[in-house]
Amino acid sequence: MSAHPRHIPRPDRTEEGHTVARVIAEHKGRYVILVNGEERNAEITGKMMFEAVTRKDYPAVGDWVAVQLYDGDSPCIIHHILPRTTTLSRKTSGKEMEEQIIAVNVDIVFIVQGLDNDFNLRRLERFLVVASQSGAAPVILLSKTDLHAPETLREVLHEVHAVAKSAPVIAYSAKTMEHLDEIRKFITDDVTVCFVGSSGAGKSTLINRLLGREKLATQEVRAEDSKGKHTTTHRELIPLPSGGCVIDTPGLREIGLWEADPSTDSTFADIIELGLQCKFTDCTHHDEPGCAVRSAIDDGSLDEGRYISFLKLLKEAEFIASKTDITKQQERKAREKKLGKFQKEYKKQHRKG
Ligand SMILES: Nc1nc2c(ncn2[C@@H]2O[C@H](COP(=O)(O)OP(=O)(O)O)[C@@H](O)[C@H]2O)c(=O)[nH]1
Ligand SMILES: [Mg+2]
Ligand SMILES: [Zn+2]
């Protein structure tokens, strides 16, 4: 098993005496946290809100936060976010150059793909890059094996292993319950797994099976294209009675790269390795003599579709990087401005007092 969590001893209290809680849901700036086994509403302090510049400065699903508890129905106050182990993000859909944090402190990303019309190797590669860039370990789950004969499944698994490389692959059926135990084995105590994939892939159905009850709403996919309706509308962290936590997410129609670097990602280790064997160190793999990449494509050992997919992701990552460089400069300025305001305010107060 290449997927393993990193354990961080987490105290129940911070040095300042705040209680440590976990963010399990977020609704437009309001949070639901899990504290001492109880769900409570929470808000961030005015200071946190004032100092926040980017999405990263706000709590996200999966965050461990330092909170002040209040009696009754008053919302708890989140004072700060504890350091994150992993951050699973994507570019928001649409034209904006903005990051969307899917979840944080995730140990394993379950990439779910249905063995119906949802099945797509190129999309799988993209999810693998996004998952491994988060710092979490990707695991591929292929749902709906009940729709196929064993020999078809063998062929499909062969294709998937060719792109999965070292990532574990489990084909299962939530209908016949086949191979669900293999999935359960990954979700041990203290492990947080996040489910990603298209709408209709079977994420919520699988989580219900793991929970042993129908907690999450699920919905049938359209027969003609296997597309699901968006039944899951928000991200949610759910502790399992058997230990560990799962995070359900709404279907991601697109998963744009965000600050990812496919040229060093383990997802494409085979291509990167080939590139090192080219005769020229600056080989562009077009028509140079002694090009290991081209000859691998020619002799069929490297699938051309996979190579094109790699180039596309590289281009996308470079584009994002060039855009976010500008944004980062703007962010730095925004932070300096906010800090300046603080200092001015502080001086003013001091003069008065
Ligand atoms: N045949 C079959 N159908 C499944 C399986 N898993 C999920 N489904 C169906 O696929 C549809 C979409 O499932 P859902 O869990 O809502 O997908 P989500 O959008 O990824 O959460 C539902 O009708 C499920 O019953 C499976 O293993 N086999
Ligand atoms: Mg769902
Ligand atoms: Zn080359």
GROMACS .gro file of C-alpha atoms and ligand atoms in nm:
model
  383
    1MET     CA    1   0.000   0.000   0.000
    2SER     CA    2   0.167   0.322  -0.106
    3ALA     CA    3  -0.104   0.532   0.059
    4HIS     CA    4  -0.014   0.615   0.413
    5PRO     CA    5  -0.120   0.899   0.637
    6ARG     CA    6   0.118   1.126   0.817
    7HIS     CA    7   0.049   1.134   1.185
    8ILE     CA    8   0.068   1.461   1.369
    9PRO     CA    9   0.007   1.454   1.738
   10ARG     CA   10  -0.275   1.700   1.787
   11PRO     CA   11  -0.338   1.849   2.131
   12ASP     CA   12  -0.694   1.901   2.257
   13ARG     CA   13  -0.599   2.256   2.346
   14THR     CA   14  -0.364   2.517   2.208
   15GLU     CA   15  -0.108   2.701   2.420
   16GLU     CA   16  -0.343   2.998   2.449
   17GLY     CA   17  -0.606   2.767   2.594
   18HIS     CA   18  -0.828   2.742   2.288
   19THR     CA   19  -1.004   2.418   2.210
   20VAL     CA   20  -0.894   2.232   1.896
   21ALA     CA   21  -1.185   2.145   1.665
   22ARG     CA   22  -1.226   2.020   1.307
   23VAL     CA   23  -1.412   2.204   1.033
   24ILE     CA   24  -1.664   1.963   0.876
   25ALA     CA   25  -1.862   2.201   0.654
   26GLU     CA   26  -1.860   2.557   0.528
   27HIS     CA   27  -2.162   2.759   0.418
   28LYS     CA   28  -2.073   3.103   0.285
   29GLY     CA   29  -1.843   3.211   0.564
   30ARG     CA   30  -2.018   3.014   0.837
   31TYR     CA   31  -1.866   2.693   0.955
   32VAL     CA   32  -1.978   2.372   1.116
   33ILE     CA   33  -1.713   2.228   1.344
   34LEU     CA   34  -1.681   1.902   1.527
   35VAL     CA   35  -1.573   1.952   1.885
   36ASN     CA   36  -1.575   1.691   2.160
   37GLY     CA   37  -1.790   1.471   1.936
   38GLU     CA   38  -2.052   1.742   1.890
   39GLU     CA   39  -2.143   1.953   1.587
   40ARG     CA   40  -2.138   2.328   1.653
   41ASN     CA   41  -2.172   2.640   1.442
   42ALA     CA   42  -1.869   2.866   1.423
   43GLU     CA   43  -1.749   3.196   1.283
   44ILE     CA   44  -1.404   3.344   1.240
   45THR     CA   45  -1.283   3.642   1.441
   46GLY     CA   46  -1.296   3.991   1.294
   47LYS     CA   47  -0.919   3.996   1.304
   48MET     CA   48  -0.897   3.683   1.088
   49MET     CA   49  -1.147   3.827   0.846
   50PHE     CA   50  -0.958   4.155   0.829
   51GLU     CA   51  -0.622   3.992   0.776
   52ALA     CA   52  -0.741   3.742   0.515
   53VAL     CA   53  -0.616   3.808   0.164
   54THR     CA   54  -0.666   3.482  -0.025
   55ARG     CA   55  -0.884   3.175   0.004
   56LYS     CA   56  -0.602   3.000   0.192
   57ASP     CA   57  -0.645   3.240   0.485
   58TYR     CA   58  -0.997   3.112   0.557
   59PRO     CA   59  -1.084   2.780   0.718
   60ALA     CA   60  -1.168   2.496   0.479
   61VAL     CA   61  -1.331   2.157   0.522
   62GLY     CA   62  -1.081   1.935   0.704
   63ASP     CA   63  -0.907   2.216   0.889
   64TRP     CA   64  -0.806   2.185   1.252
   65VAL     CA   65  -0.886   2.517   1.415
   66ALA     CA   66  -0.835   2.683   1.754
   67VAL     CA   67  -1.175   2.785   1.888
   68GLN     CA   68  -1.334   2.957   2.179
   69LEU     CA   69  -1.647   2.772   2.289
   70TYR     CA   70  -1.962   2.943   2.410
   71ASP     CA   71  -2.257   2.798   2.594
   72GLY     CA   72  -2.591   2.742   2.429
   73ASP     CA   73  -2.654   2.823   2.066
   74SER     CA   74  -2.399   3.104   2.032
   75PRO     CA   75  -2.155   3.025   1.755
   76CYS     CA   76  -1.803   2.926   1.855
   77ILE     CA   77  -1.529   3.163   1.749
   78ILE     CA   78  -1.243   3.039   1.534
   79HIS     CA   79  -0.920   3.218   1.630
   80HIS     CA   80  -0.676   3.056   1.396
   81ILE     CA   81  -0.606   2.765   1.166
   82LEU     CA   82  -0.354   2.501   1.271
   83PRO     CA   83  -0.084   2.419   1.013
   84ARG     CA   84  -0.217   2.208   0.725
   85THR     CA   85  -0.055   1.882   0.616
   86THR     CA   86  -0.207   1.879   0.266
   87THR     CA   87  -0.420   2.111   0.053
   88LEU     CA   88  -0.635   1.971  -0.225
   89SER     CA   89  -0.725   2.255  -0.459
   90ARG     CA   90  -0.828   2.324  -0.813
   91LYS     CA   91  -0.875   2.630  -1.026
   92THR     CA   92  -1.235   2.747  -0.992
   93SER     CA   93  -1.436   2.674  -1.302
   94GLY     CA   94  -1.477   2.970  -1.532
   95LYS     CA   95  -1.244   3.248  -1.640
   96GLU     CA   96  -1.133   3.369  -1.296
   97MET     CA   97  -0.780   3.289  -1.185
   98GLU     CA   98  -0.891   3.174  -0.847
   99GLU     CA   99  -0.812   2.881  -0.627
  100GLN     CA  100  -1.084   2.666  -0.483
  101ILE     CA  101  -0.982   2.459  -0.185
  102ILE     CA  102  -1.162   2.128  -0.207
  103ALA     CA  103  -1.039   2.001   0.130
  104VAL     CA  104  -0.734   2.014   0.355
  105ASN     CA  105  -0.550   1.770   0.582
  106VAL     CA  106  -0.650   1.489   0.348
  107ASP     CA  107  -0.432   1.177   0.364
  108ILE     CA  108  -0.582   0.987   0.072
  109VAL     CA  109  -0.772   1.111  -0.233
  110PHE     CA  110  -1.018   0.855  -0.366
  111ILE     CA  111  -1.059   0.928  -0.736
  112VAL     CA  112  -1.393   0.770  -0.827
  113GLN     CA  113  -1.479   0.689  -1.187
  114GLY     CA  114  -1.784   0.495  -1.300
  115LEU     CA  115  -1.735   0.207  -1.543
  116ASP     CA  116  -2.010   0.350  -1.761
  117ASN     CA  117  -1.978   0.653  -1.988
  118ASP     CA  118  -1.801   0.834  -1.706
  119PHE     CA  119  -1.489   0.625  -1.770
  120ASN     CA  120  -1.211   0.836  -1.921
  121LEU     CA  121  -0.837   0.772  -1.891
  122ARG     CA  122  -0.736   1.128  -1.977
  123ARG     CA  123  -0.957   1.270  -1.703
  124LEU     CA  124  -0.813   1.011  -1.466
  125GLU     CA  125  -0.461   1.140  -1.541
  126ARG     CA  126  -0.574   1.493  -1.464
  127PHE     CA  127  -0.725   1.387  -1.131
  128LEU     CA  128  -0.405   1.198  -1.050
  129VAL     CA  129  -0.195   1.511  -1.102
  130VAL     CA  130  -0.429   1.725  -0.890
  131ALA     CA  131  -0.441   1.462  -0.615
  132SER     CA  132  -0.069   1.398  -0.596
  133GLN     CA  133   0.012   1.771  -0.605
  134SER     CA  134  -0.201   1.811  -0.293
  135GLY     CA  135   0.046   1.601  -0.096
  136ALA     CA  136  -0.210   1.326  -0.036
  137ALA     CA  137  -0.184   0.976  -0.182
  138PRO     CA  138  -0.419   0.902  -0.473
  139VAL     CA  139  -0.620   0.579  -0.492
  140ILE     CA  140  -0.833   0.499  -0.797
  141LEU     CA  141  -1.178   0.355  -0.739
  142LEU     CA  142  -1.369   0.220  -1.037
  143SER     CA  143  -1.737   0.183  -0.954
  144LYS     CA  144  -2.018  -0.014  -1.118
  145THR     CA  145  -1.828  -0.334  -1.202
  146ASP     CA  146  -2.169  -0.505  -1.196
  147LEU     CA  147  -2.233  -0.356  -1.542
  148HIS     CA  148  -1.958  -0.563  -1.704
  149ALA     CA  149  -1.846  -0.915  -1.778
  150PRO     CA  150  -1.521  -1.029  -1.609
  151GLU     CA  151  -1.320  -1.025  -1.934
  152THR     CA  152  -1.419  -0.666  -2.011
  153LEU     CA  153  -1.317  -0.569  -1.659
  154ARG     CA  154  -0.978  -0.731  -1.704
  155GLU     CA  155  -0.913  -0.523  -2.016
  156VAL     CA  156  -1.025  -0.202  -1.848
  157LEU     CA  157  -0.810  -0.269  -1.542
  158HIS     CA  158  -0.511  -0.325  -1.767
  159GLU     CA  159  -0.564   0.019  -1.927
  160VAL     CA  160  -0.612   0.185  -1.589
  161HIS     CA  161  -0.298   0.034  -1.440
  162ALA     CA  162  -0.104   0.175  -1.735
  163VAL     CA  163  -0.194   0.530  -1.629
  164ALA     CA  164  -0.219   0.469  -1.253
  165LYS     CA  165   0.147   0.366  -1.223
  166SER     CA  166   0.204   0.317  -0.850
  167ALA     CA  167  -0.141   0.435  -0.736
  168PRO     CA  168  -0.360   0.150  -0.609
  169VAL     CA  169  -0.665   0.066  -0.823
  170ILE     CA  170  -0.979  -0.097  -0.686
  171ALA     CA  171  -1.275  -0.192  -0.904
  172TYR     CA  172  -1.588  -0.240  -0.695
  173SER     CA  173  -1.963  -0.249  -0.703
  174ALA     CA  174  -2.182  -0.072  -0.451
  175LYS     CA  175  -2.463  -0.292  -0.581
  176THR     CA  176  -2.312  -0.635  -0.522
  177MET     CA  177  -2.080  -0.499  -0.248
  178GLU     CA  178  -1.785  -0.663  -0.423
  179HIS     CA  179  -1.440  -0.539  -0.315
  180LEU     CA  180  -1.576  -0.285  -0.066
  181ASP     CA  181  -1.356  -0.439   0.204
  182GLU     CA  182  -1.045  -0.347   0.006
  183ILE     CA  183  -1.162   0.014   0.010
  184ARG     CA  184  -1.235  -0.001   0.383
  185LYS     CA  185  -0.879  -0.110   0.452
  186PHE     CA  186  -0.751   0.234   0.353
  187ILE     CA  187  -0.971   0.422   0.599
  188THR     CA  188  -0.803   0.344   0.927
  189ASP     CA  189  -0.815   0.552   1.246
  190ASP     CA  190  -0.689   0.910   1.208
  191VAL     CA  191  -0.702   0.886   0.830
  192THR     CA  192  -0.900   1.139   0.628
  193VAL     CA  193  -0.999   1.047   0.275
  194CYS     CA  194  -1.157   1.280   0.023
  195PHE     CA  195  -1.377   1.154  -0.262
  196VAL     CA  196  -1.349   1.331  -0.597
  197GLY     CA  197  -1.494   1.255  -0.939
  198SER     CA  198  -1.778   1.344  -1.172
  199SER     CA  199  -2.137   1.374  -1.065
  200GLY     CA  200  -2.295   1.030  -1.088
  201ALA     CA  201  -1.968   0.840  -1.040
  202GLY     CA  202  -2.100   0.686  -0.720
  203LYS     CA  203  -1.923   0.881  -0.442
  204SER     CA  204  -2.220   0.938  -0.212
  205THR     CA  205  -2.350   0.582  -0.265
  206LEU     CA  206  -2.013   0.441  -0.161
  207ILE     CA  207  -1.992   0.665   0.147
  208ASN     CA  208  -2.340   0.546   0.249
  209ARG     CA  209  -2.220   0.186   0.217
  210LEU     CA  210  -1.914   0.262   0.432
  211LEU     CA  211  -2.135   0.433   0.687
  212GLY     CA  212  -2.386   0.152   0.683
  213ARG     CA  213  -2.678   0.394   0.646
  214GLU     CA  214  -2.831   0.618   0.382
  215LYS     CA  215  -2.701   0.949   0.515
  216LEU     CA  216  -2.625   1.111   0.181
  217ALA     CA  217  -2.872   1.170  -0.101
  218THR     CA  218  -2.785   0.993  -0.426
  219GLN     CA  219  -2.947   1.012  -0.765
  220GLU     CA  220  -2.966   0.809  -1.081
  221VAL     CA  221  -2.757   0.909  -1.377
  222ARG     CA  222  -2.900   0.984  -1.721
  223ALA     CA  223  -2.909   0.667  -1.926
  224GLU     CA  224  -2.777   0.824  -2.247
  225ASP     CA  225  -2.450   0.969  -2.117
  226SER     CA  226  -2.418   0.849  -1.755
  227LYS     CA  227  -2.413   1.210  -1.637
  228GLY     CA  228  -2.533   1.266  -1.285
  229LYS     CA  229  -2.740   1.552  -1.156
  230HIS     CA  230  -2.573   1.751  -0.883
  231THR     CA  231  -2.729   1.577  -0.585
  232THR     CA  232  -2.440   1.652  -0.352
  233THR     CA  233  -2.434   2.030  -0.320
  234HIS     CA  234  -2.161   2.092  -0.067
  235ARG     CA  235  -1.847   1.939   0.072
  236GLU     CA  236  -1.885   1.760   0.400
  237LEU     CA  237  -1.656   1.572   0.635
  238ILE     CA  238  -1.814   1.265   0.792
  239PRO     CA  239  -1.648   1.059   1.067
  240LEU     CA  240  -1.701   0.685   1.019
  241PRO     CA  241  -1.811   0.475   1.318
  242SER     CA  242  -1.531   0.233   1.230
  243GLY     CA  243  -1.269   0.512   1.257
  244GLY     CA  244  -1.128   0.760   1.008
  245CYS     CA  245  -1.312   1.034   0.822
  246VAL     CA  246  -1.448   1.069   0.469
  247ILE     CA  247  -1.516   1.388   0.278
  248ASP     CA  248  -1.790   1.387   0.015
  249THR     CA  249  -1.769   1.649  -0.259
  250PRO     CA  250  -2.010   1.761  -0.531
  251GLY     CA  251  -1.923   1.639  -0.880
  252LEU     CA  252  -1.645   1.832  -1.044
  253ARG     CA  253  -1.732   1.890  -1.407
  254GLU     CA  254  -1.386   2.029  -1.465
  255ILE     CA  255  -1.084   2.001  -1.248
  256GLY     CA  256  -0.842   2.270  -1.355
  257LEU     CA  257  -0.485   2.250  -1.232
  258TRP     CA  258  -0.383   2.498  -0.966
  259GLU     CA  259  -0.015   2.559  -0.896
  260ALA     CA  260   0.064   2.213  -1.022
  261ASP     CA  261   0.377   2.098  -1.199
  262PRO     CA  262   0.314   1.793  -1.419
  263SER     CA  263   0.680   1.801  -1.530
  264THR     CA  264   0.788   1.673  -1.189
  265ASP     CA  265   0.472   1.484  -1.093
  266SER     CA  266   0.497   1.111  -1.026
  267THR     CA  267   0.186   1.064  -1.244
  268PHE     CA  268   0.404   1.106  -1.553
  269ALA     CA  269   0.726   0.957  -1.416
  270ASP     CA  270   0.750   0.727  -1.722
  271ILE     CA  271   0.755   1.020  -1.967
  272ILE     CA  272   0.991   1.227  -1.752
  273GLU     CA  273   1.223   0.925  -1.732
  274LEU     CA  274   1.216   0.881  -2.111
  275GLY     CA  275   1.298   1.249  -2.160
  276LEU     CA  276   1.621   1.199  -1.963
  277GLN     CA  277   1.731   0.934  -2.213
  278CYS     CA  278   1.711   1.159  -2.522
  279LYS     CA  279   2.041   1.224  -2.698
  280PHE     CA  280   2.015   1.600  -2.653
  281THR     CA  281   1.951   1.735  -2.305
  282ASP     CA  282   1.736   2.015  -2.450
  283CYS     CA  283   1.539   1.776  -2.674
  284THR     CA  284   1.190   1.906  -2.755
  285HIS     CA  285   1.076   1.556  -2.860
  286HIS     CA  286   0.962   1.674  -3.202
  287ASP     CA  287   1.202   1.538  -3.461
  288GLU     CA  288   1.546   1.536  -3.304
  289PRO     CA  289   1.764   1.232  -3.368
  290GLY     CA  290   1.802   0.998  -3.071
  291CYS     CA  291   1.477   1.112  -2.911
  292ALA     CA  292   1.370   0.848  -2.659
  293VAL     CA  293   1.017   0.988  -2.629
  294ARG     CA  294   0.949   0.973  -3.004
  295SER     CA  295   1.093   0.626  -3.039
  296ALA     CA  296   0.882   0.503  -2.745
  297ILE     CA  297   0.572   0.642  -2.921
  298ASP     CA  298   0.683   0.479  -3.247
  299ASP     CA  299   0.741   0.136  -3.095
  300GLY     CA  300   0.414   0.158  -2.903
  301SER     CA  301   0.564   0.146  -2.552
  302LEU     CA  302   0.437   0.500  -2.486
  303ASP     CA  303   0.077   0.570  -2.576
  304GLU     CA  304   0.059   0.883  -2.789
  305GLY     CA  305  -0.271   0.986  -2.624
  306ARG     CA  306  -0.096   0.982  -2.288
  307TYR     CA  307   0.189   1.194  -2.421
  308ILE     CA  308  -0.051   1.450  -2.572
  309SER     CA  309  -0.240   1.457  -2.242
  310PHE     CA  310   0.088   1.528  -2.059
  311LEU     CA  311   0.172   1.815  -2.298
  312LYS     CA  312  -0.175   1.964  -2.252
  313LEU     CA  313  -0.146   1.956  -1.874
  314LEU     CA  314   0.203   2.108  -1.892
  315LYS     CA  315   0.072   2.394  -2.102
  316GLU     CA  316  -0.220   2.450  -1.867
  317ALA     CA  317   0.011   2.453  -1.563
  318GLU     CA  318   0.245   2.704  -1.729
  319PHE     CA  319  -0.047   2.930  -1.812
  320ILE     CA  320  -0.173   2.921  -1.453
  321ALA     CA  321   0.178   2.984  -1.321
  322SER     CA  322   0.220   3.293  -1.540
  323LYS     CA  323  -0.117   3.429  -1.426
  324THR     CA  324  -0.071   3.354  -1.058
  325ASP     CA  325   0.268   3.528  -1.058
  326ILE     CA  326   0.084   3.852  -1.123
  327THR     CA  327  -0.180   3.768  -0.863
  328LYS     CA  328   0.090   3.690  -0.606
  329GLN     CA  329   0.240   4.035  -0.652
  330GLN     CA  330  -0.104   4.187  -0.602
  331GLU     CA  331  -0.155   3.974  -0.290
  332ARG     CA  332   0.175   4.087  -0.146
  333LYS     CA  333   0.070   4.447  -0.198
  334ALA     CA  334  -0.269   4.381  -0.037
  335ARG     CA  335  -0.099   4.225   0.266
  336GLU     CA  336   0.141   4.518   0.299
  337LYS     CA  337  -0.150   4.760   0.276
  338LYS     CA  338  -0.344   4.577   0.545
  339LEU     CA  339  -0.037   4.568   0.767
  340GLY     CA  340   0.021   4.939   0.706
  341LYS     CA  341  -0.334   5.012   0.816
  342PHE     CA  342  -0.277   4.815   1.134
  343GLN     CA  343   0.040   5.003   1.213
  344LYS     CA  344  -0.127   5.339   1.150
  345GLU     CA  345  -0.418   5.241   1.373
  346TYR     CA  346  -0.179   5.125   1.642
  347LYS     CA  347   0.017   5.451   1.635
  348LYS     CA  348  -0.304   5.652   1.650
  349GLN     CA  349  -0.427   5.458   1.955
  350HIS     CA  350  -0.087   5.499   2.121
  351ARG     CA  351  -0.085   5.873   2.071
  352LYS     CA  352  -0.433   5.894   2.225
  353GLY     CA  353  -0.342   5.673   2.522
  354LIG     N1  354  -2.489  -0.031  -1.101
  354LIG     C1  355  -2.428   0.046  -1.011
  354LIG     N2  356  -2.478   0.167  -0.985
  354LIG     C2  357  -2.413   0.245  -0.894
  354LIG     C3  358  -2.297   0.202  -0.825
  354LIG     N3  359  -2.256   0.302  -0.743
  354LIG     C4  360  -2.345   0.402  -0.760
  354LIG     N4  361  -2.439   0.369  -0.850
  354LIG     C5  362  -2.551   0.451  -0.896
  354LIG     O1  363  -2.501   0.565  -0.962
  354LIG     C6  364  -2.589   0.677  -0.941
  354LIG     C7  365  -2.512   0.797  -0.891
  354LIG     O2  366  -2.459   0.771  -0.764
  354LIG     P1  367  -2.420   0.885  -0.660
  354LIG     O3  368  -2.366   0.816  -0.540
  354LIG     O4  369  -2.532   0.982  -0.640
  354LIG     O5  370  -2.302   0.956  -0.739
  354LIG     P2  371  -2.217   1.086  -0.695
  354LIG     O6  372  -2.269   1.199  -0.775
  354LIG     O7  373  -2.076   1.051  -0.733
  354LIG     O8  374  -2.234   1.105  -0.548
  354LIG     C8  375  -2.695   0.626  -0.842
  354LIG     O9  376  -2.811   0.592  -0.914
  354LIG     C9  377  -2.633   0.504  -0.781
  354LIG    O10  378  -2.730   0.410  -0.740
  354LIG    C10  379  -2.248   0.069  -0.854
  354LIG    O11  380  -2.147   0.023  -0.801
  354LIG     N5  381  -2.317  -0.003  -0.948
  355MG      MG  382  -2.291   1.277  -0.448
  356ZN      ZN  383   1.329   1.376  -2.696
   0.00000   0.00000   0.00000
